[in-house]
Coordinates of C-alpha atoms in Angstrom, one line a residue:
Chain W
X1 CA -5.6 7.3 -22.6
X2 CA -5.3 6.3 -19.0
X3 CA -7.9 4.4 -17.0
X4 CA -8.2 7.5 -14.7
X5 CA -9.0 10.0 -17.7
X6 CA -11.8 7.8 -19.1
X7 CA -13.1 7.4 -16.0
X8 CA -12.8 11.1 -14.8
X9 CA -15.5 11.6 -17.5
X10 CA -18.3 9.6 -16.4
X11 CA -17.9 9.2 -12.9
X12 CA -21.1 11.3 -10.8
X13 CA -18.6 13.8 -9.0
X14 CA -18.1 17.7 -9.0
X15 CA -14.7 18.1 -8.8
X16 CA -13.9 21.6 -7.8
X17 CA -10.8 21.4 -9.9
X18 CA -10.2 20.8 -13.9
X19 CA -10.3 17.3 -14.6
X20 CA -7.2 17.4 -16.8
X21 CA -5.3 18.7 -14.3
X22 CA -6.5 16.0 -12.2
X23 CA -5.7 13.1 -14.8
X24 CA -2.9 14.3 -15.6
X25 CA -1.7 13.9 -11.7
X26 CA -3.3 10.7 -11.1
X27 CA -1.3 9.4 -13.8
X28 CA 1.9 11.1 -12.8
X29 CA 2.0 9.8 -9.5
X30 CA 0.9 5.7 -10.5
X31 CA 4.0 6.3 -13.2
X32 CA 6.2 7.2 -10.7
X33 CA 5.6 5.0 -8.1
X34 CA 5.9 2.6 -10.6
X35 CA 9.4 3.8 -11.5
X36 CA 10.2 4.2 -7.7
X37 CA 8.8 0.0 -7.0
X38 CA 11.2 -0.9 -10.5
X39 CA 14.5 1.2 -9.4
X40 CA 14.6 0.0 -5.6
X41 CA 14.7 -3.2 -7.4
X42 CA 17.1 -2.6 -9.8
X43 CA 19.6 -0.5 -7.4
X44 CA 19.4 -3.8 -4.8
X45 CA 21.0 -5.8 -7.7
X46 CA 24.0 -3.2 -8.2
X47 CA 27.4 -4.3 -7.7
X48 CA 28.3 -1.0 -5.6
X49 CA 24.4 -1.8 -3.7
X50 CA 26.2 -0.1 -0.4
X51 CA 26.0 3.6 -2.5
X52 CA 22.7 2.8 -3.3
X53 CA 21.3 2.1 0.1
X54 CA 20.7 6.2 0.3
X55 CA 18.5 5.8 -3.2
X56 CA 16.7 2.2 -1.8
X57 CA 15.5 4.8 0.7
X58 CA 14.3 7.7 -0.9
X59 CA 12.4 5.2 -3.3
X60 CA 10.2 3.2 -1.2
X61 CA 9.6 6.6 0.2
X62 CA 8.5 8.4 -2.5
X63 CA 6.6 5.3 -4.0
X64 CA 4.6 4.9 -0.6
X65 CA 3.6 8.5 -0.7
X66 CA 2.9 8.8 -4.4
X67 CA 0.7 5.9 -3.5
X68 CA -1.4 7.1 -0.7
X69 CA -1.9 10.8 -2.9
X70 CA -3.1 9.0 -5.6
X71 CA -5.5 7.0 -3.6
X72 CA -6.6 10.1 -1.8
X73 CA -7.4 12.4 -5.0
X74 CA -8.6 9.4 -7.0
X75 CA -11.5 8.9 -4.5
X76 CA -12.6 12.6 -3.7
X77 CA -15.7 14.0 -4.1
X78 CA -14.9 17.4 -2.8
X79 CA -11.2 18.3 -1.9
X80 CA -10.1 17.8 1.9
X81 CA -8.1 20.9 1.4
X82 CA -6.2 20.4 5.0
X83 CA -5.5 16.8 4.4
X84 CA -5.1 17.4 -0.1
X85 CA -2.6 20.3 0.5
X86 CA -0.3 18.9 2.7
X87 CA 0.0 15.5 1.4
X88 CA 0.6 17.2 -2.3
X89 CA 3.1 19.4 -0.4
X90 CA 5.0 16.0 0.7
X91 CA 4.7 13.8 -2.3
X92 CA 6.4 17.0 -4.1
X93 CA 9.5 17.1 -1.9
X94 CA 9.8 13.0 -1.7
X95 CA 10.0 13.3 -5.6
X96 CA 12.1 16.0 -5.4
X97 CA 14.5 14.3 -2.9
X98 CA 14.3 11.1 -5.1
X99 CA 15.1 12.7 -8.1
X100 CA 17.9 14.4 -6.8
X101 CA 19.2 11.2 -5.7
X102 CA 18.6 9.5 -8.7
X103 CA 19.8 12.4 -11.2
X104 CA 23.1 11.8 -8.8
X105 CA 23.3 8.0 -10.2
X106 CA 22.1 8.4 -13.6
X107 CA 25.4 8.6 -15.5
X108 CA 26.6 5.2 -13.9
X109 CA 22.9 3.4 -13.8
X110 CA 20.2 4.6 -16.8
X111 CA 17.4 2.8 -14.7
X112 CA 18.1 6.2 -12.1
X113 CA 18.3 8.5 -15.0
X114 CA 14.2 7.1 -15.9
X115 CA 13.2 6.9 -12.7
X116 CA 14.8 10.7 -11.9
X117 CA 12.7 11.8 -14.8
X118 CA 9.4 10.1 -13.7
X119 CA 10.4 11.9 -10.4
X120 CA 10.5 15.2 -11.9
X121 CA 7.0 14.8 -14.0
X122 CA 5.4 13.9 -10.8
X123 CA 6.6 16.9 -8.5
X124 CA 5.8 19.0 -11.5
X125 CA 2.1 17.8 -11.6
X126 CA 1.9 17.7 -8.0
X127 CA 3.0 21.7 -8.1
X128 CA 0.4 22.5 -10.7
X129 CA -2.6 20.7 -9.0
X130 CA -1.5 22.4 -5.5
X131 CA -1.3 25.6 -7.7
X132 CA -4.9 25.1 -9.0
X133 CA -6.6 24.4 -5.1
X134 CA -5.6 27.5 -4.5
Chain R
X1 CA 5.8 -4.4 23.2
X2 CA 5.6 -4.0 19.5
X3 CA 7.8 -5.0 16.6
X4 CA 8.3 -1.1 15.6
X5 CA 9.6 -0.6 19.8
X6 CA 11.4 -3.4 20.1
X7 CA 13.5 -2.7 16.7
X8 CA 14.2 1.1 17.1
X9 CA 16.6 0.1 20.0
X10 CA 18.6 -2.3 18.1
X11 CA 19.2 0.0 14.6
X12 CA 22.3 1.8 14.0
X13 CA 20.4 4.8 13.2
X14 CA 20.8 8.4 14.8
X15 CA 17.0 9.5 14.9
X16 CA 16.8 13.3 15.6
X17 CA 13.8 12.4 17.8
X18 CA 13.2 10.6 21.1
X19 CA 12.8 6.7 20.2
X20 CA 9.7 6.3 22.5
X21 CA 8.2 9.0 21.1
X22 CA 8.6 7.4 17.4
X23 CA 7.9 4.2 18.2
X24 CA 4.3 5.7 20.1
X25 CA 3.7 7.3 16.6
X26 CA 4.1 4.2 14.4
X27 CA 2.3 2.2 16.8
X28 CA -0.3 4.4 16.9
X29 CA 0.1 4.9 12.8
X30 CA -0.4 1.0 12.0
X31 CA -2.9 0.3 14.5
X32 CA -5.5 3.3 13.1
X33 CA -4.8 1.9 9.8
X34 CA -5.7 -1.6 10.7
X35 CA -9.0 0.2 12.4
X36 CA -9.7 2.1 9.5
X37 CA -9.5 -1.0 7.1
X38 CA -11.6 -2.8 9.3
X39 CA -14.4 -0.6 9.7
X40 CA -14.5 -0.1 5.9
X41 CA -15.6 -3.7 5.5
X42 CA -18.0 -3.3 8.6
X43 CA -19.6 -0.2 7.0
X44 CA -19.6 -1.8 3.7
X45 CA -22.2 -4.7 5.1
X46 CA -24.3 -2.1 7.0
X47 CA -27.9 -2.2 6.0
X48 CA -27.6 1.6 5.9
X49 CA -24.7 1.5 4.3
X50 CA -25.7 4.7 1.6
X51 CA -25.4 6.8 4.7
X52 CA -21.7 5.5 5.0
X53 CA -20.3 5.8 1.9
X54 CA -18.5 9.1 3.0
X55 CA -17.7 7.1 6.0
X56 CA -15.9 4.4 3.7
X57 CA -14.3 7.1 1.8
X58 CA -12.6 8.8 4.7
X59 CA -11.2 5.5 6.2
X60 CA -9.8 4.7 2.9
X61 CA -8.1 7.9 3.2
X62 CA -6.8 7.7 6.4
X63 CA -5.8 4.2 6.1
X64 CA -3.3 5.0 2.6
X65 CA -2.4 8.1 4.1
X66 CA -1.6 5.9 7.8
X67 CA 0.0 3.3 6.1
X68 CA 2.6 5.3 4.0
X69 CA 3.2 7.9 6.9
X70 CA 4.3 4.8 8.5
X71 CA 6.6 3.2 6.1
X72 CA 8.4 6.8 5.7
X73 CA 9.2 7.4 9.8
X74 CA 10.1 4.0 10.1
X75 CA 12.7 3.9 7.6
X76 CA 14.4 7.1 8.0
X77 CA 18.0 7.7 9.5
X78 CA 17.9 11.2 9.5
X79 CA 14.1 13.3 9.1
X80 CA 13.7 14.9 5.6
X81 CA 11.4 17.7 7.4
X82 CA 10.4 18.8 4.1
X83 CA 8.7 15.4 3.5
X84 CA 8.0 14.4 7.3
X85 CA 6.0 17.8 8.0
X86 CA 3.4 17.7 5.6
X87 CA 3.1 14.4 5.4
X88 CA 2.2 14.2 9.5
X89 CA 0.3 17.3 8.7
X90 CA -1.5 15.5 6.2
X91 CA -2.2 12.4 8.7
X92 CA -3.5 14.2 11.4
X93 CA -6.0 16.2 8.9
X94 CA -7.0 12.5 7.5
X95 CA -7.8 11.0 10.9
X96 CA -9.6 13.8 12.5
X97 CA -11.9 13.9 9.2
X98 CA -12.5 10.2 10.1
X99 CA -12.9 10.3 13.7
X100 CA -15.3 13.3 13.2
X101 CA -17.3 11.5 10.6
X102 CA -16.8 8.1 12.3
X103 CA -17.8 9.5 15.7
X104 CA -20.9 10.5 13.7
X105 CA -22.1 7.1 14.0
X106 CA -20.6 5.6 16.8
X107 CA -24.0 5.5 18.3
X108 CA -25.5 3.3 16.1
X109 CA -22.5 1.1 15.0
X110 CA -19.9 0.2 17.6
X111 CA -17.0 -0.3 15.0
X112 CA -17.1 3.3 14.2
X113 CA -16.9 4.3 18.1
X114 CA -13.5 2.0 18.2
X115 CA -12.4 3.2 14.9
X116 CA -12.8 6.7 15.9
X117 CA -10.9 6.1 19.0
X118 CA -8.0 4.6 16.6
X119 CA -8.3 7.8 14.9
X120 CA -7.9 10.1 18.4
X121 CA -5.0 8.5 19.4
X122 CA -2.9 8.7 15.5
X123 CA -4.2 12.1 15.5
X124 CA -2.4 13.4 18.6
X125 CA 0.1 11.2 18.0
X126 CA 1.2 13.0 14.5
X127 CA 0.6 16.5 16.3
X128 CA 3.3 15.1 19.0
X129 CA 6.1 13.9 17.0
X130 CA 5.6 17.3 14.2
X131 CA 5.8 19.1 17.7
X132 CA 9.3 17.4 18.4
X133 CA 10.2 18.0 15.0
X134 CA 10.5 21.5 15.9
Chain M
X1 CA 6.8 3.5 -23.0
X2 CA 5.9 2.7 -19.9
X3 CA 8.8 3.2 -16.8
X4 CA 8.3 -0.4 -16.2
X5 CA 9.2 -1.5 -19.6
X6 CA 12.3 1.3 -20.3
X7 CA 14.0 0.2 -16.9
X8 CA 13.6 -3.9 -17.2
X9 CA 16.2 -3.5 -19.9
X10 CA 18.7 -1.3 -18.1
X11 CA 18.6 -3.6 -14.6
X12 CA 21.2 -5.8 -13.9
X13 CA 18.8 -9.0 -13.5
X14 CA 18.5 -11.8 -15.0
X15 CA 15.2 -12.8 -15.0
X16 CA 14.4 -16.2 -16.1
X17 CA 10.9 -15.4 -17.6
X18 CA 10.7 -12.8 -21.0
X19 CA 11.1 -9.3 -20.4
X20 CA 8.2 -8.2 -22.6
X21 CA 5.5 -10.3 -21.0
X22 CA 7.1 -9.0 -17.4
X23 CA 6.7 -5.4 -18.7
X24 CA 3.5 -6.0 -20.1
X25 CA 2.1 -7.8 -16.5
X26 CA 3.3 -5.2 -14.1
X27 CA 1.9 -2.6 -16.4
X28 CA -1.4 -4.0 -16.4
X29 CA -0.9 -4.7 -12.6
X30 CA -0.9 -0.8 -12.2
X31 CA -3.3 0.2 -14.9
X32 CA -6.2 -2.3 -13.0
X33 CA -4.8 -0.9 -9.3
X34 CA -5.9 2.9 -10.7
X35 CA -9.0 2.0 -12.6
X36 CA -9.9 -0.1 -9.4
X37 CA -9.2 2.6 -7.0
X38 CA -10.4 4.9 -9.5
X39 CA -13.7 3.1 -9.7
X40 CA -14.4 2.6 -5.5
X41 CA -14.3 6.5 -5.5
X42 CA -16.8 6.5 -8.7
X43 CA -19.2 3.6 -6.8
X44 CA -19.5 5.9 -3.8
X45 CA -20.5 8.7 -5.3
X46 CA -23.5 7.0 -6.9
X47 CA -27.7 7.3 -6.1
X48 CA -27.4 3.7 -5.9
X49 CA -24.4 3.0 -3.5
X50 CA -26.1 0.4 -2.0
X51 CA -26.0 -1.8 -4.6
X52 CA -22.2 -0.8 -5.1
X53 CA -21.1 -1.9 -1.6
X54 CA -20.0 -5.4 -3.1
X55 CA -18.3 -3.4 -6.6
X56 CA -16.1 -1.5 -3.5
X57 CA -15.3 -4.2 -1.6
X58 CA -14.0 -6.2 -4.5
X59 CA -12.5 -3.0 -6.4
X60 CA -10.7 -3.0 -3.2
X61 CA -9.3 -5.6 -3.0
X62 CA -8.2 -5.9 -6.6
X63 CA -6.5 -2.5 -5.7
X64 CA -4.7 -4.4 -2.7
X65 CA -3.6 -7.8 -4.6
X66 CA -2.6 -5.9 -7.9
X67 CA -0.6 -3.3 -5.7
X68 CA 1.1 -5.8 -3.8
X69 CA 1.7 -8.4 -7.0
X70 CA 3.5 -5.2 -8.6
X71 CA 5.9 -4.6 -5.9
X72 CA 6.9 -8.1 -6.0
X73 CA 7.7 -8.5 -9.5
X74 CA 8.9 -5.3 -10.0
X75 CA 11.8 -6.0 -7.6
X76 CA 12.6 -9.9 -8.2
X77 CA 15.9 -10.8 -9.5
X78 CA 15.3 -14.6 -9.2
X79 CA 11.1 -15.0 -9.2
X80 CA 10.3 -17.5 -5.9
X81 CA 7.9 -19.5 -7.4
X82 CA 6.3 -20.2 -4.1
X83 CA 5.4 -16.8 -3.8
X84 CA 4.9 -15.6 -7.4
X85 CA 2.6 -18.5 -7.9
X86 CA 0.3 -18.4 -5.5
X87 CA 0.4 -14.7 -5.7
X88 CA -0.2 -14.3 -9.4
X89 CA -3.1 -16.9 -9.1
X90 CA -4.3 -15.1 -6.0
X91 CA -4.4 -12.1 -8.4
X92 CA -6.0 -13.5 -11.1
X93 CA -8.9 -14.4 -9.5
X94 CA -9.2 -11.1 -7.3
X95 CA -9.8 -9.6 -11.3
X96 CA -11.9 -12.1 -12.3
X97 CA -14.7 -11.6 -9.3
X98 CA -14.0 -7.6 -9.7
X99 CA -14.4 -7.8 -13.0
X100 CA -17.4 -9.8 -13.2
X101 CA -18.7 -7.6 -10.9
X102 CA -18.2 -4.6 -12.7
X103 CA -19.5 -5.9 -16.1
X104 CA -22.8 -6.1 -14.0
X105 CA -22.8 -2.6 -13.8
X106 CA -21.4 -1.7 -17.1
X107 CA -24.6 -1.1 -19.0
X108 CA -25.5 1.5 -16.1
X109 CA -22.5 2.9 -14.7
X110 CA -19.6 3.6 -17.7
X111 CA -16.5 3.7 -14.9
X112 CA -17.8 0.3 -14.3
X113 CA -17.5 -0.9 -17.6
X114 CA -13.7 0.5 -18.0
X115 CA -13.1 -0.7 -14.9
X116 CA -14.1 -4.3 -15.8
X117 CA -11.9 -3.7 -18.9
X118 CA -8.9 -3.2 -16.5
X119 CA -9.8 -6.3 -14.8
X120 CA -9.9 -8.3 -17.7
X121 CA -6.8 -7.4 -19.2
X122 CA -4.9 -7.5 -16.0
X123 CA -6.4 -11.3 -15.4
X124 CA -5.4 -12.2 -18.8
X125 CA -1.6 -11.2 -18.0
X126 CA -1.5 -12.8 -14.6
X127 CA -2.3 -16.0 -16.2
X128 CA 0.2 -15.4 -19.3
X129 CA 2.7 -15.2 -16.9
X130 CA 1.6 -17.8 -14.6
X131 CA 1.9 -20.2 -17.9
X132 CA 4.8 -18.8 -18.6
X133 CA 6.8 -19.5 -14.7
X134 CA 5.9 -23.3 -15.9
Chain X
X1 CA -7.2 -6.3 22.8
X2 CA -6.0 -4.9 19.1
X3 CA -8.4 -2.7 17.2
X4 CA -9.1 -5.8 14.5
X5 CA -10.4 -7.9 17.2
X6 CA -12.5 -5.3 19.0
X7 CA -14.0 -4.8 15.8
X8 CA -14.9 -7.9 14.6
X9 CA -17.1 -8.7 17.7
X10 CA -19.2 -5.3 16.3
X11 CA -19.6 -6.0 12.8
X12 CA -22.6 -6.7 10.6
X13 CA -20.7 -9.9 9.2
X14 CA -21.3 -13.7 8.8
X15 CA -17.4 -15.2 8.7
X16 CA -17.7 -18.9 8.1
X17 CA -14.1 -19.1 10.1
X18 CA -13.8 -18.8 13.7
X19 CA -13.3 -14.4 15.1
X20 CA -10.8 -15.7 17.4
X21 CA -8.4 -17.0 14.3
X22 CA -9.5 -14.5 12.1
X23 CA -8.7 -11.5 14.5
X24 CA -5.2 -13.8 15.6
X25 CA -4.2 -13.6 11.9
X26 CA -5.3 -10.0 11.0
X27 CA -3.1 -9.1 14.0
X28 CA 0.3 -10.9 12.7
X29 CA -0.1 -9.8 9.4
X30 CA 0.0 -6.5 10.7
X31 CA 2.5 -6.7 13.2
X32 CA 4.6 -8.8 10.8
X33 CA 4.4 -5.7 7.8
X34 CA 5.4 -3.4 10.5
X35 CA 8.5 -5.4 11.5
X36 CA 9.0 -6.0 7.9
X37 CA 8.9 -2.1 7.3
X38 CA 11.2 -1.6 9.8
X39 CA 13.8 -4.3 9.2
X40 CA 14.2 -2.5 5.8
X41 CA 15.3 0.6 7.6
X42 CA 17.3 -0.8 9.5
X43 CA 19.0 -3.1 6.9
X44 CA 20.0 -0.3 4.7
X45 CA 21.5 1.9 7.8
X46 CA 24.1 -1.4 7.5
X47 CA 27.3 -1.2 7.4
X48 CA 27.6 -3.9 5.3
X49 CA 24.6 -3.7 3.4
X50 CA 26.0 -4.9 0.6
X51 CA 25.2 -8.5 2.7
X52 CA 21.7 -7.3 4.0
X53 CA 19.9 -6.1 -0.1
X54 CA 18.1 -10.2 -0.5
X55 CA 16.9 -9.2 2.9
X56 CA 15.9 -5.8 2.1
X57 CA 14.3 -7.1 -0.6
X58 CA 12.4 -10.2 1.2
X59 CA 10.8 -8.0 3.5
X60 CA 9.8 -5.5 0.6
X61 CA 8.0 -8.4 -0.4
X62 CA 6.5 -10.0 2.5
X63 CA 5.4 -6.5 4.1
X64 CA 3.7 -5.8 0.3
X65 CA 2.0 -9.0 0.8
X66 CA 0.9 -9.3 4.4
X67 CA -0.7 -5.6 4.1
X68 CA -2.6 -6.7 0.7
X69 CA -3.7 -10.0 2.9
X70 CA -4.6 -8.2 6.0
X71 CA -6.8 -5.6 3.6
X72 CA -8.5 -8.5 1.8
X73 CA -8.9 -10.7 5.3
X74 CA -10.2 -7.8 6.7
X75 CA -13.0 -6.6 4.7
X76 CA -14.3 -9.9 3.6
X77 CA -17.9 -10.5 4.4
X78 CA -18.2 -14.0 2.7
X79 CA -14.8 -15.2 2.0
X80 CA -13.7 -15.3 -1.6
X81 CA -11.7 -19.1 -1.3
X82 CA -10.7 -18.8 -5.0
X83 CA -9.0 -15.5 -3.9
X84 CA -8.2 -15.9 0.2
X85 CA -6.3 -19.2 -0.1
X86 CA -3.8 -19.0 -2.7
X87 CA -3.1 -15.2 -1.1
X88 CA -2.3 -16.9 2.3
X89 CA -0.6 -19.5 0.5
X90 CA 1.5 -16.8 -1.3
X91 CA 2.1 -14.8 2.1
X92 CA 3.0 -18.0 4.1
X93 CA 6.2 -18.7 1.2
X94 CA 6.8 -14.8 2.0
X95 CA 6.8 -14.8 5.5
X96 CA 9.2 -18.1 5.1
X97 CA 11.7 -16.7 3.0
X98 CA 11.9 -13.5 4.6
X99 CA 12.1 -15.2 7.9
X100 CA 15.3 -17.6 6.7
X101 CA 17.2 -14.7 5.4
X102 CA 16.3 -12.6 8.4
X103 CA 17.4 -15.5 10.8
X104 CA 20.8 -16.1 9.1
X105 CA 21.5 -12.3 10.2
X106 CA 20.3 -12.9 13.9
X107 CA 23.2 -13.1 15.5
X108 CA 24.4 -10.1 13.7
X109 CA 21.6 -7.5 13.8
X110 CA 19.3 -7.9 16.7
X111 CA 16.7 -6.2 14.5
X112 CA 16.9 -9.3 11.9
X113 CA 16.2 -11.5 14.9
X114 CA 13.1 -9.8 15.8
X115 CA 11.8 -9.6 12.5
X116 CA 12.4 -13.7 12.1
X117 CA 10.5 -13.7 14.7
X118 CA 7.4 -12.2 13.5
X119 CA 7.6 -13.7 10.2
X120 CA 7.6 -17.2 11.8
X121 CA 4.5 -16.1 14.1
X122 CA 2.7 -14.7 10.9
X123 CA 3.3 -17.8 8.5
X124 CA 2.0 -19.8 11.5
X125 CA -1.1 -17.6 11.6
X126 CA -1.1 -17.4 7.7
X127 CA -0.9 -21.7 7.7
X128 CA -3.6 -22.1 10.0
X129 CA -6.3 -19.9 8.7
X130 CA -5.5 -21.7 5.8
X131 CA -6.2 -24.9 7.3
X132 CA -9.2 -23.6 8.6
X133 CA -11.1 -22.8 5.2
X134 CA -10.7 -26.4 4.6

């Protein structure tokens, strides 16, 4: 169980959404911007690193903004909606550009192919908590 | 003139935006982080300081949200409007909840009155270059 | 699995410290970064936030170190031991003073005591790897 | 007068280092991130970025580090020495090794040349705050 979950549970806050739902994103976005911090790494030590340049890119991108979301809902009390919404909104299309990019390198490099999938998991979550403001 | 100015003439990218205008933005991003992370530590050694915990909160906000809406503009070639829009949306909701709240107390603590004004200027700086964006 | 661990053996790096322990470190990196940031959110939402301001600051800046340790490892191909050093030792002791600070809380405030958990762990692995750089 | 020095003028704080160097050394660490952010983007629109990915990677690093050492510096009330020192230590080897690799691309890429530049300036500032703690 996640640091986030255990903590979601005794923490003095009245979240106006379910908690799971909540955990559950918190720990989709630290995975992928963990995945996102390991590929850029692992695509700047590729032989053909001039095709990857494209993937450095959308990496530190999508890490930097799964970052900031995760600080952001990690530390509410009550949802900002204006400022929730749209950052949710662009966390799910930088992990839907990464992912694309990476699903486009995952035959020729398996450390795309897991980050592509930590990609998709976190736009998923990121969907479903956007869902769930309402 | 800063780094982000002084760079954005020399890079063989093709921004889809005018270069001052960008280079206004990110200036305008890094400095109201720097504010914002500032005046957490001042508000954290007020005397007063349960009155700014939501205060703290909000700075912390606006400073991860600052921070990684500056990494993303200054590293892209070409705008990904699908990420770009939300995400400035998303900034300029974060620092007008924080210059509201930090204008709040700018009376009684002069780092909130300078931090606020950090937050002002980022503020209509996003609302600028999402207007450019078209 | 953690991404961290699936993707050190699919990156053409050759590290000169053991995979496992790498894995193991950058995954506690992240695990302490949530349960810290997790945890500042938590402290300000207590009755007693004044006597949190000092848990905050220093879950804070556990957050920061941990954050920043994690990109740097994640993306080494050949560590720089002036860097990794220090850092990894800057790190350890940013847990250690977090983490003693949360145990002080742990009998009162529960996210405190997972948090100090976090801390602890991720201080143990700094210093595992620290040994292990020679 | 930069936002970090305005501030610290204002705030409820006992620093047992002079404002002045404190406020000189929050400032290059976060003009050196932002240069370091922006060299990155400017590395990877390359045509021969195959040459420029240990640079890319460098100032991944050193921009991870100065904005963890800028957030600590920042928001410390008492200084943490066991914390503070090996941190500016670390971020002093960053800003040199980022600063050698972007200087052997000066003559190349302007945009290397001003971010050797603000590397040098930052493990300066990084050196002597360092030397001030004593």
């Amino acid at each position: 169980m996640s640091y986030a979950r255990q903590m979601l549970g005794t923490c003095r806050v009245s979240f106006n959404v379910d908690a799971d739902l909540l955990a559950v994103t918190i720990d989709a976005l630290n995975d992928c911007a963990q995945a996102c911090m390991a590929d850029t790494g692992c695509d700047l030590s590729e032989e053909n690193v001039a095709e990857m340049a494209r993937c450095v890119r959308l990496c530190l991108d999508c890490a930097d903004v799964c970052i900031a979301t995760a600080g952001v809902i990690s530390r509410q009390a009550e949802y900002d909606v204006g400022v929730v919404a749209p950052l949710l909104e662009a966390c799910a299309a930088a992990c839907k550009s990464c992912g694309d990019e990476c699903e486009r390198h995952s035959r020729m490099h398996e450390h795309c192919r897991v980050c592509a999938e930590a990609c998709r998991s976190c736009e998923r979550a990121c969907r479903d908590l956007l869902g769930a403001l309402g």
